[in-house]
Tab-separated table of C-alpha atoms and ligand atoms in Angstrom:
chain	number	residue	atom	x	y	z
A	837	UNK	CA	-24.782	10.882	6.204
A	838	UNK	CA	-22.632	8.003	6.206
A	839	UNK	CA	-19.900	8.237	3.653
A	840	UNK	CA	-17.334	4.887	3.049
A	841	UNK	CA	-13.725	5.823	4.039
A	842	UNK	CA	-10.698	4.057	2.591
A	843	UNK	CA	-7.347	2.702	3.863
A	844	UNK	CA	-5.042	1.734	0.903
A	845	UNK	CA	-2.350	-0.211	3.208
A	846	UNK	CA	-2.914	-1.850	6.619
A	847	UNK	CA	-1.617	-5.155	7.533
A	848	UNK	CA	-5.181	-6.443	8.800
A	849	UNK	CA	-4.024	-10.004	9.573
A	850	UNK	CA	-2.190	-8.573	12.483
A	851	UNK	CA	-5.330	-7.501	13.881
A	852	UNK	CA	-8.062	-9.587	16.265
A	853	UNK	CA	-11.225	-10.352	14.240
A	854	UNK	CA	-13.306	-8.388	16.611
A	855	UNK	CA	-11.233	-5.106	15.586
A	856	UNK	CA	-11.434	-6.171	11.777
A	857	UNK	CA	-15.141	-6.488	12.387
A	858	UNK	CA	-15.158	-3.153	13.437
A	859	UNK	CA	-12.953	-1.210	10.819
A	860	UNK	CA	-14.912	-2.626	8.043
A	861	UNK	CA	-18.065	-1.315	9.167
A	862	UNK	CA	-16.751	1.957	8.018
A	863	UNK	CA	-13.520	1.679	6.429
A	864	UNK	CA	-12.868	-0.045	2.923
A	865	UNK	CA	-9.218	-1.300	3.553
A	866	UNK	CA	-6.622	-2.646	1.026
A	867	UNK	CA	-5.018	-5.405	3.432
A	868	UNK	CA	-1.433	-6.462	2.540
A	869	UNK	CA	0.396	-9.423	3.615
A	870	UNK	CA	3.990	-10.159	4.506
A	871	UNK	CA	4.553	-13.762	3.773
A	872	UNK	CA	2.706	-16.833	2.640
A	873	UNK	CA	0.573	-17.566	5.963
A	874	UNK	CA	-0.378	-13.833	6.370
A	875	UNK	CA	-1.199	-14.101	2.664
A	876	UNK	CA	-3.641	-16.994	3.475
A	877	UNK	CA	-4.961	-15.344	6.265
A	878	UNK	CA	-5.904	-12.211	4.480
A	879	UNK	CA	-7.691	-14.312	1.628
A	880	UNK	CA	-9.714	-15.935	4.288
A	881	UNK	CA	-10.685	-12.556	5.983
A	882	UNK	CA	-11.850	-11.206	2.515
A	883	UNK	CA	-14.239	-14.141	2.233
A	884	UNK	CA	-15.519	-13.561	6.010
A	885	UNK	CA	-15.792	-9.722	5.998
A	886	UNK	CA	-17.167	-7.067	3.510
A	887	UNK	CA	-15.035	-4.206	2.371
A	888	UNK	CA	-11.613	-6.007	2.249
A	889	UNK	CA	-9.289	-5.840	-0.772
A	890	UNK	CA	-7.102	-8.795	-0.317
A	891	UNK	CA	-3.368	-8.228	-1.391
A	892	UNK	CA	-0.892	-11.269	-1.177
A	893	UNK	CA	2.913	-11.114	-1.312
A	894	UNK	CA	6.199	-11.144	0.455
A	895	UNK	CA	7.496	-8.133	2.300
A	896	UNK	CA	11.146	-7.068	1.218
A	897	UNK	CA	11.887	-7.270	5.016
A	898	UNK	CA	11.114	-11.198	4.817
A	899	UNK	CA	13.118	-11.965	1.652
A	900	UNK	CA	16.240	-13.392	3.583
A	901	UNK	CA	14.021	-15.212	5.923
A	902	UNK	CA	11.941	-17.566	3.367
A	903	UNK	CA	12.786	-19.846	0.142
A	904	UNK	CA	11.976	-19.013	-3.306
A	905	UNK	CA	9.522	-22.116	-2.874
A	906	UNK	CA	7.124	-19.656	-1.001
A	907	UNK	CA	6.633	-17.621	-4.079
A	908	UNK	CA	5.240	-20.736	-5.572
A	909	UNK	CA	2.860	-20.748	-2.656
A	910	UNK	CA	1.900	-17.206	-2.780
A	911	UNK	CA	1.444	-17.382	-6.679
A	912	UNK	CA	-1.461	-19.974	-6.142
A	913	UNK	CA	-3.235	-17.393	-4.108
A	914	UNK	CA	-3.374	-15.056	-6.971
A	915	UNK	CA	-6.692	-15.987	-8.516
A	916	UNK	CA	-8.413	-15.091	-5.321
A	917	UNK	CA	-6.477	-11.574	-4.693
A	918	UNK	CA	-7.135	-8.427	-6.198
A	919	UNK	CA	-3.779	-6.856	-5.550
A	920	UNK	CA	-0.325	-7.833	-4.933
A	921	UNK	CA	1.657	-6.328	-1.699
A	922	UNK	CA	3.336	-5.604	0.365
A	923	UNK	CA	6.173	-5.886	-2.055
A	924	UNK	CA	9.030	-3.711	-3.243
A	925	UNK	CA	12.688	-2.712	-2.585
A	926	UNK	CA	14.030	-0.825	0.453
A	927	UNK	CA	17.469	0.578	0.331
A	928	UNK	CA	16.896	2.553	3.744
A	929	UNK	CA	16.252	-0.404	6.225
A	930	UNK	CA	17.432	-3.354	4.822
A	931	UNK	CA	19.949	-2.763	2.324
A	932	UNK	CA	22.132	-5.601	3.024
A	933	UNK	CA	19.396	-7.868	1.188
A	934	UNK	CA	19.003	-5.718	-1.890
A	935	UNK	CA	20.140	-8.142	-4.591
A	936	UNK	CA	17.570	-10.587	-2.987
A	937	UNK	CA	15.056	-8.259	-3.061
A	938	UNK	CA	14.996	-7.576	-6.462
A	939	UNK	CA	15.008	-11.311	-7.279
A	940	UNK	CA	11.769	-11.618	-5.479
A	941	UNK	CA	10.413	-8.131	-6.715
A	942	UNK	CA	11.066	-9.111	-10.314
A	943	UNK	CA	8.737	-12.015	-10.112
A	944	UNK	CA	6.127	-10.032	-8.202
A	945	UNK	CA	6.193	-7.154	-11.305
A	946	UNK	CA	5.886	-10.266	-13.880
A	947	UNK	CA	2.842	-11.516	-11.782
A	948	UNK	CA	1.315	-8.117	-11.706
A	949	UNK	CA	1.339	-7.842	-15.701
A	950	UNK	CA	0.432	-11.484	-16.497
A	951	UNK	CA	-2.631	-11.565	-13.910
A	952	UNK	CA	-3.305	-7.951	-14.349
A	953	UNK	CA	-3.239	-6.913	-10.708
A	954	UNK	CA	-2.222	-3.490	-9.040
A	955	UNK	CA	0.951	-3.445	-6.827
A	956	UNK	CA	0.804	-2.081	-3.593
A	957	UNK	CA	4.330	-0.878	-2.968
A	958	UNK	CA	7.321	-0.175	-0.390
A	959	UNK	CA	9.863	1.488	-1.751
A	960	UNK	CA	12.212	3.425	1.055
A	961	UNK	CA	15.001	5.143	-0.694
A	962	UNK	CA	14.380	2.824	-3.607
A	963	UNK	CA	11.417	4.750	-5.188
A	964	UNK	CA	13.389	5.297	-8.394
A	965	UNK	CA	14.475	1.645	-8.752
A	966	UNK	CA	11.029	0.657	-8.328
A	967	UNK	CA	9.619	3.076	-10.988
A	968	UNK	CA	12.030	1.570	-13.355
A	969	UNK	CA	11.172	-2.012	-12.748
A	970	UNK	CA	7.378	-1.569	-13.170
A	971	UNK	CA	7.909	0.728	-16.205
A	972	UNK	CA	10.112	-1.694	-17.667
A	973	UNK	CA	7.499	-4.360	-17.262
A	974	UNK	CA	4.695	-1.805	-18.311
A	975	UNK	CA	2.885	-2.425	-14.762
A	976	UNK	CA	-0.166	0.186	-15.304
A	977	UNK	CA	-1.579	0.162	-11.845
A	978	UNK	CA	0.785	1.106	-8.950
A	979	UNK	CA	0.659	2.514	-5.299
A	980	UNK	CA	3.750	3.750	-3.870
A	981	UNK	CA	2.614	3.375	-0.006
A	982	UNK	CA	3.766	5.618	2.640
A	983	UNK	CA	5.395	8.043	0.096
A	984	UNK	CA	8.368	9.858	1.515
A	985	UNK	CA	10.261	9.999	-1.802
A	986	UNK	CA	11.735	13.139	-3.657
A	987	UNK	CA	9.071	15.808	-4.279
A	988	UNK	CA	10.536	16.131	-7.916
A	989	UNK	CA	9.327	12.374	-8.604
A	990	UNK	CA	5.876	13.046	-8.069
A	991	UNK	CA	4.758	14.293	-11.139
A	992	UNK	CA	6.664	11.590	-13.143
A	993	UNK	CA	4.818	8.931	-11.082
A	994	UNK	CA	1.423	11.053	-11.822
A	995	UNK	CA	2.270	11.101	-15.530
A	996	UNK	CA	2.490	7.320	-15.610
A	997	UNK	CA	-1.073	7.296	-13.945
A	998	UNK	CA	0.500	5.768	-10.627
A	999	UNK	CA	-0.597	6.526	-7.222
A	1000	UNK	CA	0.990	7.559	-3.755
A	1001	UNK	CA	-0.727	6.955	-0.191
A	1002	UNK	CA	-0.129	9.408	2.504
A	1003	UNK	CA	-0.190	8.013	5.952
A	1004	UNK	CA	-2.178	9.243	8.882
A	1005	UNK	CA	1.463	9.844	10.183
A	1006	UNK	CA	0.865	13.407	8.606
A	1007	UNK	CA	-0.047	14.502	11.882
A	1008	UNK	CA	3.518	14.599	12.848
A	1009	UNK	CA	5.526	14.160	10.003
A	1010	UNK	CA	6.203	16.874	7.960
A	1011	UNK	CA	7.777	15.167	4.973
A	1012	UNK	CA	4.151	13.751	4.444
A	1013	UNK	CA	2.713	17.368	4.697
A	1014	UNK	CA	5.177	18.439	1.726
A	1015	UNK	CA	4.214	15.425	-0.398
A	1016	UNK	CA	0.248	16.544	0.379
A	1017	UNK	CA	0.919	19.874	-0.611
A	1018	UNK	CA	2.714	18.828	-4.101
A	1019	UNK	CA	0.877	15.840	-5.092
A	1020	UNK	CA	-2.288	16.361	-7.462
A	1021	UNK	CA	-5.379	15.125	-6.007
A	1022	UNK	CA	-6.100	12.554	-8.691
A	1023	UNK	CA	-3.093	10.639	-7.768
A	1024	UNK	CA	-3.604	10.818	-3.815
A	1025	UNK	CA	-4.845	7.808	-1.544
A	1026	UNK	CA	-4.799	7.506	2.387
A	1027	UNK	CA	-3.468	4.836	4.550
A	1028	UNK	CA	-2.665	3.878	8.135
A	1029	UNK	CA	-0.134	0.969	7.653
A	1030	UNK	CA	-1.669	-0.507	10.978
A	1031	UNK	CA	-0.855	-1.919	13.373
A	1032	UNK	CA	2.256	0.382	13.419
A	1033	UNK	CA	3.812	2.486	16.270
A	1034	UNK	CA	5.470	5.778	14.669
A	1035	UNK	CA	7.116	8.103	17.044
A	1036	UNK	CA	4.525	7.496	19.826
A	1037	UNK	CA	1.468	7.048	17.700
A	1038	UNK	CA	-0.352	3.628	17.074
A	1039	UNK	CA	-1.298	3.988	13.466
A	1040	UNK	CA	-4.774	2.082	13.240
A	1041	UNK	CA	-7.000	2.329	10.158
A	1042	UNK	CA	-9.552	4.720	11.713
A	1043	UNK	CA	-6.926	7.407	11.790
A	1044	UNK	CA	-7.427	7.796	8.000
A	1045	UNK	CA	-9.812	10.345	9.472
A	1046	UNK	CA	-7.158	12.589	10.901
A	1047	UNK	CA	-5.391	12.179	7.756
A	1048	UNK	CA	-8.283	13.307	5.553
A	1049	UNK	CA	-8.742	16.523	7.769
A	1050	UNK	CA	-5.189	17.592	7.416
A	1051	UNK	CA	-5.023	16.792	3.638
A	1052	UNK	CA	-8.386	18.497	3.137
A	1053	UNK	CA	-7.005	21.762	4.810
A	1054	UNK	CA	-3.887	21.551	2.960
A	1055	UNK	CA	-5.803	21.280	-0.383
A	1056	UNK	CA	-8.465	23.815	0.455
A	1057	UNK	CA	-11.508	21.526	0.071
A	1058	UNK	CA	-13.990	19.790	2.541
A	1059	UNK	CA	-13.590	16.535	3.964
A	1060	UNK	CA	-16.298	15.107	1.836
A	1061	UNK	CA	-14.898	16.515	-1.312
A	1062	UNK	CA	-11.557	14.631	-0.329
A	1063	UNK	CA	-13.358	11.328	0.371
A	1064	UNK	CA	-14.913	11.803	-3.068
A	1065	UNK	CA	-11.855	11.991	-4.862
A	1066	UNK	CA	-10.322	9.191	-2.869
A	1067	UNK	CA	-12.816	6.961	-3.124
A	1068	UNK	CA	-12.746	7.182	-6.960
A	1069	UNK	CA	-8.989	6.566	-6.871
A	1070	UNK	CA	-9.223	3.644	-4.715
A	1071	UNK	CA	-11.650	1.990	-7.437
A	1072	UNK	CA	-9.558	2.994	-10.211
A	1073	UNK	CA	-6.295	1.226	-8.547
A	1074	UNK	CA	-8.186	-1.675	-7.427
A	1075	UNK	CA	-10.392	-2.133	-10.469
A	1076	UNK	CA	-13.650	-2.331	-8.456
B	1436	ZN	ZN1	3.117	-1.755	5.169
């Protein structure tokens, strides 16, 4: 039996077209962007291939490299996008640009509300800052990608109807295993964040299969049942 798999966060624009064609045959992919050019490419990819949910945005690591005018260019793509990302706040890797990150993220949060689009969020060590901003703006579809935040924040995120994605790094990352144990199934998505090198593993969309196997085992359910739940979570988040 052929079942559709789901990757809630991948930088698809960084892959060659031949690889993309191969991935989307079996995996529905939420494709995130890092800046205006990659947002443009992500939209084009979604017009050329099935099974792509295009997300446009400016990554928090890039806010010091682009001008505010780049926001206006990205905003013009929103009518073709199904999601805003990768956007967010990062106190762990780029704390020095935090104030400018807030300025950009404020704009993305207001777009999410005004255009009724979900947010695909990056928030290392800024999980609660992000939560407060999306709550204040009353955004109701939010994904906290590669969630490795406090375990005691998970239930609160779920109470608001928010989602987390567990990265395929769960193979070797103990924190992800702890998150999988703690999080109720109805808020869980899987992701690769590909292409990305993490402690010797090359993260790419097909690795969501390994993540599914590990999480199904942790939850004590079959892999098929896990994909069933992930499929409905994915559809609710992205309004498919
Ligand atoms: Zn990413």
